[in-house]
Amino acid sequence: MFQQMQYFIAIVKNHSFTQAAVDCNISQSAISQQMKELESRLGVKLLNRKGRSFEVTEAGQYFYTHSQDVLADVDQLVKNTIKIEKNDEVELRVGYLKSFGTTEFLQAVSKFTQEFPKVKIKISSGTHEELYELLRTNKLDLNFSDQRRALSNEYQNEFLTSSEFMVAVNHSLPVDDRKIDIADLADISCILILDGNQQEAEEEYYRNVLGVKSELILAKNYDEAQMLIASNQGYLIINRRMRKQLDQDIVKMISLVKGDRKLIQNYYAYWQADNSGYYIETFADLLKQSFA
């Protein structure tokens, strides 16, 4: 069936039996016969033929899309199998968000290494933008990071966990201790923790996604940010998971809202859809299990 799937993909891509036959190095009559056999095996119509032309059916479109995924997985499986037989070293390149913490990530790494001792795991850490750029340029196979963009079909996205946004302020700030609207902080400086060159991307995220209207001031780390809060020079947006980074005897933590809704930060494992493979998907599954 794999061969027939390849023929079908070629037909749909070219929208031509003739050109597909040329690309697949097979006669037109033979490729037509293969399509009839495929439809007979599946028991559904993949193509509605109209003279010399055709239209792809709804079932055909589904089969076309997912056949490409299946063949890509098979190709990756073959490559990995050959590497194991030849005792070649297989490398899995994964990245994690350095501000998140490593507990669940390291659990996944440990379990993966035990299961696949011949696979070398190369680990990178960084900010969201740094990791995204490494993945986009094929320098990483999988990222574990926060969501900052709309989910795209160009990537496989595996949801892992979420965490409520909070704001850390000085104890003397006269505000509701239960929740605070981001709009009510417009007159107070917002602290950005940056140790690289991602200021423009961070500012865009804070402005356009979180709705920050405040003046932005920079800190290099959590200690410096906490000093600014303690001296009443600004507030820091953080999420509930990461609040242990701050001393709550020094700062006050309040749930952050935007209008009538809570602000939530989602975390995903994601990888390029055309680079999906057994090891990548297995690592993503182990990472998901570590958050269960």
PDB file of N, CA and C in Angstrom, residues 31-105:
ATOM      1  N   ILE A  31      -0.442   3.268 -13.462  1.00  0.00           N
ATOM      2  CA  ILE A  31      -0.750   4.094 -12.294  1.00  0.00           C
ATOM      3  C   ILE A  31      -2.262   4.206 -12.108  1.00  0.00           C
ATOM      4  N   SER A  32      -3.000   4.227 -13.219  1.00  0.00           N
ATOM      5  CA  SER A  32      -4.463   4.244 -13.141  1.00  0.00           C
ATOM      6  C   SER A  32      -4.974   2.959 -12.500  1.00  0.00           C
ATOM      7  N   GLN A  33      -4.392   1.835 -12.894  1.00  0.00           N
ATOM      8  CA  GLN A  33      -4.782   0.550 -12.331  1.00  0.00           C
ATOM      9  C   GLN A  33      -4.469   0.487 -10.835  1.00  0.00           C
ATOM     10  N   GLN A  34      -3.336   1.050 -10.440  1.00  0.00           N
ATOM     11  CA  GLN A  34      -2.961   1.070  -9.029  1.00  0.00           C
ATOM     12  C   GLN A  34      -3.955   1.880  -8.206  1.00  0.00           C
ATOM     13  N   MET A  35      -4.474   2.971  -8.771  1.00  0.00           N
ATOM     14  CA  MET A  35      -5.456   3.797  -8.061  1.00  0.00           C
ATOM     15  C   MET A  35      -6.773   3.055  -7.907  1.00  0.00           C
ATOM     16  N   LYS A  36      -7.168   2.305  -8.942  1.00  0.00           N
ATOM     17  CA  LYS A  36      -8.386   1.510  -8.835  1.00  0.00           C
ATOM     18  C   LYS A  36      -8.251   0.454  -7.744  1.00  0.00           C
ATOM     19  N   GLU A  37      -7.085  -0.176  -7.677  1.00  0.00           N
ATOM     20  CA  GLU A  37      -6.840  -1.196  -6.649  1.00  0.00           C
ATOM     21  C   GLU A  37      -6.837  -0.570  -5.251  1.00  0.00           C
ATOM     22  N   LEU A  38      -6.268   0.638  -5.135  1.00  0.00           N
ATOM     23  CA  LEU A  38      -6.226   1.319  -3.846  1.00  0.00           C
ATOM     24  C   LEU A  38      -7.640   1.657  -3.376  1.00  0.00           C
ATOM     25  N   GLU A  39      -8.448   2.203  -4.267  1.00  0.00           N
ATOM     26  CA  GLU A  39      -9.827   2.551  -3.911  1.00  0.00           C
ATOM     27  C   GLU A  39     -10.618   1.292  -3.545  1.00  0.00           C
ATOM     28  N   SER A  40     -10.370   0.216  -4.263  1.00  0.00           N
ATOM     29  CA  SER A  40     -11.050  -1.048  -3.967  1.00  0.00           C
ATOM     30  C   SER A  40     -10.649  -1.564  -2.592  1.00  0.00           C
ATOM     31  N   ARG A  41      -9.372  -1.443  -2.269  1.00  0.00           N
ATOM     32  CA  ARG A  41      -8.885  -1.909  -0.968  1.00  0.00           C
ATOM     33  C   ARG A  41      -9.481  -1.080   0.166  1.00  0.00           C
ATOM     34  N   LEU A  42      -9.567   0.235  -0.033  1.00  0.00           N
ATOM     35  CA  LEU A  42     -10.104   1.121   0.997  1.00  0.00           C
ATOM     36  C   LEU A  42     -11.627   1.076   1.055  1.00  0.00           C
ATOM     37  N   GLY A  43     -12.246   0.760  -0.073  1.00  0.00           N
ATOM     38  CA  GLY A  43     -13.700   0.740  -0.126  1.00  0.00           C
ATOM     39  C   GLY A  43     -14.327   2.110  -0.219  1.00  0.00           C
ATOM     40  N   VAL A  44     -13.550   3.110  -0.663  1.00  0.00           N
ATOM     41  CA  VAL A  44     -14.052   4.484  -0.810  1.00  0.00           C
ATOM     42  C   VAL A  44     -13.505   5.077  -2.101  1.00  0.00           C
ATOM     43  N   LYS A  45     -14.194   6.084  -2.601  1.00  0.00           N
ATOM     44  CA  LYS A  45     -13.725   6.835  -3.756  1.00  0.00           C
ATOM     45  C   LYS A  45     -12.772   7.925  -3.290  1.00  0.00           C
ATOM     46  N   LEU A  46     -11.581   7.936  -3.858  1.00  0.00           N
ATOM     47  CA  LEU A  46     -10.612   8.985  -3.551  1.00  0.00           C
ATOM     48  C   LEU A  46     -10.656  10.097  -4.597  1.00  0.00           C
ATOM     49  N   LEU A  47     -11.023   9.732  -5.826  1.00  0.00           N
ATOM     50  CA  LEU A  47     -11.069  10.671  -6.943  1.00  0.00           C
ATOM     51  C   LEU A  47     -12.379  10.509  -7.696  1.00  0.00           C
ATOM     52  N   ASN A  48     -12.990  11.637  -8.038  1.00  0.00           N
ATOM     53  CA  ASN A  48     -14.140  11.636  -8.932  1.00  0.00           C
ATOM     54  C   ASN A  48     -13.655  12.008 -10.329  1.00  0.00           C
ATOM     55  N   ARG A  49     -13.632  11.029 -11.231  1.00  0.00           N
ATOM     56  CA  ARG A  49     -13.098  11.258 -12.563  1.00  0.00           C
ATOM     57  C   ARG A  49     -14.155  11.884 -13.464  1.00  0.00           C
ATOM     58  N   LYS A  50     -13.731  12.906 -14.215  1.00  0.00           N
ATOM     59  CA  LYS A  50     -14.608  13.608 -15.156  1.00  0.00           C
ATOM     60  C   LYS A  50     -13.862  13.724 -16.480  1.00  0.00           C
ATOM     61  N   GLY A  51     -14.011  12.689 -17.317  1.00  0.00           N
ATOM     62  CA  GLY A  51     -13.266  12.677 -18.568  1.00  0.00           C
ATOM     63  C   GLY A  51     -11.792  12.544 -18.288  1.00  0.00           C
ATOM     64  N   ARG A  52     -11.021  13.522 -18.770  1.00  0.00           N
ATOM     65  CA  ARG A  52      -9.571  13.500 -18.553  1.00  0.00           C
ATOM     66  C   ARG A  52      -9.164  14.203 -17.261  1.00  0.00           C
ATOM     67  N   SER A  53     -10.114  14.827 -16.610  1.00  0.00           N
ATOM     68  CA  SER A  53      -9.803  15.520 -15.354  1.00  0.00           C
ATOM     69  C   SER A  53     -10.420  14.760 -14.181  1.00  0.00           C
ATOM     70  N   PHE A  54     -10.183  15.246 -12.968  1.00  0.00           N
ATOM     71  CA  PHE A  54     -10.744  14.609 -11.781  1.00  0.00           C
ATOM     72  C   PHE A  54     -10.806  15.623 -10.646  1.00  0.00           C
ATOM     73  N   GLU A  55     -11.593  15.291  -9.651  1.00  0.00           N
ATOM     74  CA  GLU A  55     -11.657  16.065  -8.417  1.00  0.00           C
ATOM     75  C   GLU A  55     -11.368  15.138  -7.255  1.00  0.00           C
ATOM     76  N   VAL A  56     -10.661  15.656  -6.272  1.00  0.00           N
ATOM     77  CA  VAL A  56     -10.345  14.870  -5.085  1.00  0.00           C
ATOM     78  C   VAL A  56     -11.554  14.887  -4.154  1.00  0.00           C
ATOM     79  N   THR A  57     -12.002  13.730  -3.721  1.00  0.00           N
ATOM     80  CA  THR A  57     -13.143  13.652  -2.812  1.00  0.00           C
ATOM     81  C   THR A  57     -12.715  14.095  -1.406  1.00  0.00           C
ATOM     82  N   GLU A  58     -13.694  14.248  -0.533  1.00  0.00           N
ATOM     83  CA  GLU A  58     -13.381  14.610   0.852  1.00  0.00           C
ATOM     84  C   GLU A  58     -12.527  13.520   1.504  1.00  0.00           C
ATOM     85  N   ALA A  59     -12.898  12.265   1.246  1.00  0.00           N
ATOM     86  CA  ALA A  59     -12.100  11.153   1.778  1.00  0.00           C
ATOM     87  C   ALA A  59     -10.710  11.143   1.153  1.00  0.00           C
ATOM     88  N   GLY A  60     -10.651  11.500  -0.152  1.00  0.00           N
ATOM     89  CA  GLY A  60      -9.370  11.552  -0.838  1.00  0.00           C
ATOM     90  C   GLY A  60      -8.458  12.616  -0.266  1.00  0.00           C
ATOM     91  N   GLN A  61      -9.037  13.771   0.080  1.00  0.00           N
ATOM     92  CA  GLN A  61      -8.238  14.853   0.663  1.00  0.00           C
ATOM     93  C   GLN A  61      -7.682  14.440   2.011  1.00  0.00           C
ATOM     94  N   TYR A  62      -8.503  13.749   2.806  1.00  0.00           N
ATOM     95  CA  TYR A  62      -8.037  13.258   4.112  1.00  0.00           C
ATOM     96  C   TYR A  62      -6.906  12.246   3.921  1.00  0.00           C
ATOM     97  N   PHE A  63      -7.108  11.329   2.993  1.00  0.00           N
ATOM     98  CA  PHE A  63      -6.099  10.294   2.747  1.00  0.00           C
ATOM     99  C   PHE A  63      -4.807  10.910   2.214  1.00  0.00           C
ATOM    100  N   TYR A  64      -4.930  11.915   1.367  1.00  0.00           N
ATOM    101  CA  TYR A  64      -3.765  12.605   0.804  1.00  0.00           C
ATOM    102  C   TYR A  64      -2.937  13.269   1.907  1.00  0.00           C
ATOM    103  N   THR A  65      -3.625  14.009   2.785  1.00  0.00           N
ATOM    104  CA  THR A  65      -2.919  14.729   3.854  1.00  0.00           C
ATOM    105  C   THR A  65      -2.197  13.773   4.788  1.00  0.00           C
ATOM    106  N   HIS A  66      -2.901  12.743   5.229  1.00  0.00           N
ATOM    107  CA  HIS A  66      -2.323  11.858   6.246  1.00  0.00           C
ATOM    108  C   HIS A  66      -1.386  10.818   5.648  1.00  0.00           C
ATOM    109  N   SER A  67      -1.535  10.529   4.367  1.00  0.00           N
ATOM    110  CA  SER A  67      -0.574   9.625   3.724  1.00  0.00           C
ATOM    111  C   SER A  67       0.823  10.222   3.750  1.00  0.00           C
ATOM    112  N   GLN A  68       0.919  11.526   3.569  1.00  0.00           N
ATOM    113  CA  GLN A  68       2.225  12.189   3.600  1.00  0.00           C
ATOM    114  C   GLN A  68       2.862  12.059   4.974  1.00  0.00           C
ATOM    115  N   ASP A  69       2.033  12.203   6.036  1.00  0.00           N
ATOM    116  CA  ASP A  69       2.550  12.045   7.395  1.00  0.00           C
ATOM    117  C   ASP A  69       3.036  10.616   7.627  1.00  0.00           C
ATOM    118  N   VAL A  70       2.240   9.650   7.156  1.00  0.00           N
ATOM    119  CA  VAL A  70       2.598   8.237   7.352  1.00  0.00           C
ATOM    120  C   VAL A  70       3.898   7.901   6.637  1.00  0.00           C
ATOM    121  N   LEU A  71       4.029   8.341   5.395  1.00  0.00           N
ATOM    122  CA  LEU A  71       5.239   8.030   4.632  1.00  0.00           C
ATOM    123  C   LEU A  71       6.465   8.717   5.224  1.00  0.00           C
ATOM    124  N   ALA A  72       6.272   9.935   5.768  1.00  0.00           N
ATOM    125  CA  ALA A  72       7.393  10.623   6.422  1.00  0.00           C
ATOM    126  C   ALA A  72       7.840   9.844   7.654  1.00  0.00           C
ATOM    127  N   ASP A  73       6.876   9.307   8.417  1.00  0.00           N
ATOM    128  CA  ASP A  73       7.210   8.509   9.596  1.00  0.00           C
ATOM    129  C   ASP A  73       7.927   7.222   9.195  1.00  0.00           C
ATOM    130  N   VAL A  74       7.447   6.603   8.118  1.00  0.00           N
ATOM    131  CA  VAL A  74       8.083   5.369   7.643  1.00  0.00           C
ATOM    132  C   VAL A  74       9.521   5.644   7.210  1.00  0.00           C
ATOM    133  N   ASP A  75       9.706   6.755   6.504  1.00  0.00           N
ATOM    134  CA  ASP A  75      11.051   7.115   6.050  1.00  0.00           C
ATOM    135  C   ASP A  75      11.984   7.332   7.235  1.00  0.00           C
ATOM    136  N   GLN A  76      11.474   8.022   8.277  1.00  0.00           N
ATOM    137  CA  GLN A  76      12.290   8.258   9.466  1.00  0.00           C
ATOM    138  C   GLN A  76      12.573   6.950  10.185  1.00  0.00           C
ATOM    139  N   LEU A  77      11.580   6.067  10.235  1.00  0.00           N
ATOM    140  CA  LEU A  77      11.752   4.765  10.866  1.00  0.00           C
ATOM    141  C   LEU A  77      12.840   3.964  10.171  1.00  0.00           C
ATOM    142  N   VAL A  78      12.824   3.960   8.852  1.00  0.00           N
ATOM    143  CA  VAL A  78      13.837   3.231   8.086  1.00  0.00           C
ATOM    144  C   VAL A  78      15.225   3.793   8.374  1.00  0.00           C
ATOM    145  N   LYS A  79      15.346   5.121   8.369  1.00  0.00           N
ATOM    146  CA  LYS A  79      16.646   5.748   8.617  1.00  0.00           C
ATOM    147  C   LYS A  79      17.177   5.395  10.001  1.00  0.00           C
ATOM    148  N   ASN A  80      16.288   5.476  11.010  1.00  0.00           N
ATOM    149  CA  ASN A  80      16.720   5.184  12.375  1.00  0.00           C
ATOM    150  C   ASN A  80      17.083   3.712  12.544  1.00  0.00           C
ATOM    151  N   THR A  81      16.325   2.818  11.886  1.00  0.00           N
ATOM    152  CA  THR A  81      16.608   1.390  11.961  1.00  0.00           C
ATOM    153  C   THR A  81      17.969   1.066  11.360  1.00  0.00           C
ATOM    154  N   ILE A  82      18.258   1.683  10.232  1.00  0.00           N
ATOM    155  CA  ILE A  82      19.550   1.467   9.571  1.00  0.00           C
ATOM    156  C   ILE A  82      20.694   1.966  10.451  1.00  0.00           C
ATOM    157  N   LYS A  83      20.479   3.121  11.087  1.00  0.00           N
ATOM    158  CA  LYS A  83      21.522   3.659  11.961  1.00  0.00           C
ATOM    159  C   LYS A  83      21.816   2.723  13.125  1.00  0.00           C
ATOM    160  N   ILE A  84      20.754   2.144  13.702  1.00  0.00           N
ATOM    161  CA  ILE A  84      20.935   1.227  14.830  1.00  0.00           C
ATOM    162  C   ILE A  84      21.688  -0.022  14.391  1.00  0.00           C
ATOM    163  N   GLU A  85      21.328  -0.561  13.222  1.00  0.00           N
ATOM    164  CA  GLU A  85      21.984  -1.759  12.712  1.00  0.00           C
ATOM    165  C   GLU A  85      23.463  -1.508  12.443  1.00  0.00           C
ATOM    166  N   LYS A  86      23.754  -0.301  11.944  1.00  0.00           N
ATOM    167  CA  LYS A  86      25.143   0.052  11.654  1.00  0.00           C
ATOM    168  C   LYS A  86      25.883   0.551  12.884  1.00  0.00           C
ATOM    169  N   ASN A  87      25.147   0.581  14.003  1.00  0.00           N
ATOM    170  CA  ASN A  87      25.714   1.078  15.263  1.00  0.00           C
ATOM    171  C   ASN A  87      26.108   2.547  15.156  1.00  0.00           C
ATOM    172  N   ASP A  88      25.433   3.264  14.251  1.00  0.00           N
ATOM    173  CA  ASP A  88      25.666   4.706  14.151  1.00  0.00           C
ATOM    174  C   ASP A  88      24.986   5.395  15.321  1.00  0.00           C
ATOM    175  N   GLU A  89      25.515   6.529  15.695  1.00  0.00           N
ATOM    176  CA  GLU A  89      24.943   7.277  16.797  1.00  0.00           C
ATOM    177  C   GLU A  89      23.776   8.119  16.300  1.00  0.00           C
ATOM    178  N   VAL A  90      22.616   7.941  16.928  1.00  0.00           N
ATOM    179  CA  VAL A  90      21.432   8.735  16.617  1.00  0.00           C
ATOM    180  C   VAL A  90      21.388   9.892  17.612  1.00  0.00           C
ATOM    181  N   GLU A  91      21.121  11.085  17.119  1.00  0.00           N
ATOM    182  CA  GLU A  91      21.115  12.263  17.981  1.00  0.00           C
ATOM    183  C   GLU A  91      19.720  12.883  18.001  1.00  0.00           C
ATOM    184  N   LEU A  92      19.235  13.203  19.186  1.00  0.00           N
ATOM    185  CA  LEU A  92      17.977  13.925  19.365  1.00  0.00           C
ATOM    186  C   LEU A  92      18.297  15.261  20.006  1.00  0.00           C
ATOM    187  N   ARG A  93      17.950  16.346  19.319  1.00  0.00           N
ATOM    188  CA  ARG A  93      18.275  17.696  19.797  1.00  0.00           C
ATOM    189  C   ARG A  93      17.019  18.337  20.368  1.00  0.00           C
ATOM    190  N   VAL A  94      17.027  18.586  21.672  1.00  0.00           N
ATOM    191  CA  VAL A  94      15.846  19.132  22.332  1.00  0.00           C
ATOM    192  C   VAL A  94      16.212  20.422  23.068  1.00  0.00           C
ATOM    193  N   GLY A  95      15.234  21.318  23.142  1.00  0.00           N
ATOM    194  CA  GLY A  95      15.440  22.580  23.840  1.00  0.00           C
ATOM    195  C   GLY A  95      14.375  22.782  24.893  1.00  0.00           C
ATOM    196  N   TYR A  96      14.737  23.480  25.980  1.00  0.00           N
ATOM    197  CA  TYR A  96      13.752  23.771  27.029  1.00  0.00           C
ATOM    198  C   TYR A  96      13.856  25.223  27.465  1.00  0.00           C
ATOM    199  N   LEU A  97      12.748  25.738  27.933  1.00  0.00           N
ATOM    200  CA  LEU A  97      12.656  27.125  28.384  1.00  0.00           C
ATOM    201  C   LEU A  97      13.386  27.271  29.711  1.00  0.00           C
ATOM    202  N   LYS A  98      14.461  28.054  29.706  1.00  0.00           N
ATOM    203  CA  LYS A  98      15.324  28.094  30.892  1.00  0.00           C
ATOM    204  C   LYS A  98      14.664  28.741  32.103  1.00  0.00           C
ATOM    205  N   SER A  99      13.644  29.573  31.893  1.00  0.00           N
ATOM    206  CA  SER A  99      12.982  30.223  33.017  1.00  0.00           C
ATOM    207  C   SER A  99      11.943  29.333  33.682  1.00  0.00           C
ATOM    208  N   PHE A 100      11.652  28.169  33.096  1.00  0.00           N
ATOM    209  CA  PHE A 100      10.582  27.314  33.605  1.00  0.00           C
ATOM    210  C   PHE A 100      11.034  26.436  34.767  1.00  0.00           C
ATOM    211  N   GLY A 101      12.240  25.945  34.713  1.00  0.00           N
ATOM    212  CA  GLY A 101      12.691  24.940  35.669  1.00  0.00           C
ATOM    213  C   GLY A 101      12.867  23.618  34.944  1.00  0.00           C
ATOM    214  N   THR A 102      13.571  22.694  35.546  1.00  0.00           N
ATOM    215  CA  THR A 102      13.997  21.503  34.806  1.00  0.00           C
ATOM    216  C   THR A 102      13.414  20.188  35.316  1.00  0.00           C
ATOM    217  N   THR A 103      12.622  20.202  36.378  1.00  0.00           N
ATOM    218  CA  THR A 103      12.192  18.948  37.014  1.00  0.00           C
ATOM    219  C   THR A 103      11.537  17.982  36.034  1.00  0.00           C
ATOM    220  N   GLU A 104      10.442  18.394  35.395  1.00  0.00           N
ATOM    221  CA  GLU A 104       9.718  17.510  34.484  1.00  0.00           C
ATOM    222  C   GLU A 104      10.542  17.193  33.242  1.00  0.00           C
ATOM    223  N   PHE A 105      11.259  18.186  32.767  1.00  0.00           N
ATOM    224  CA  PHE A 105      12.087  17.986  31.580  1.00  0.00           C
ATOM    225  C   PHE A 105      13.154  16.928  31.837  1.00  0.00           C
TER     226      PHE A 105
END
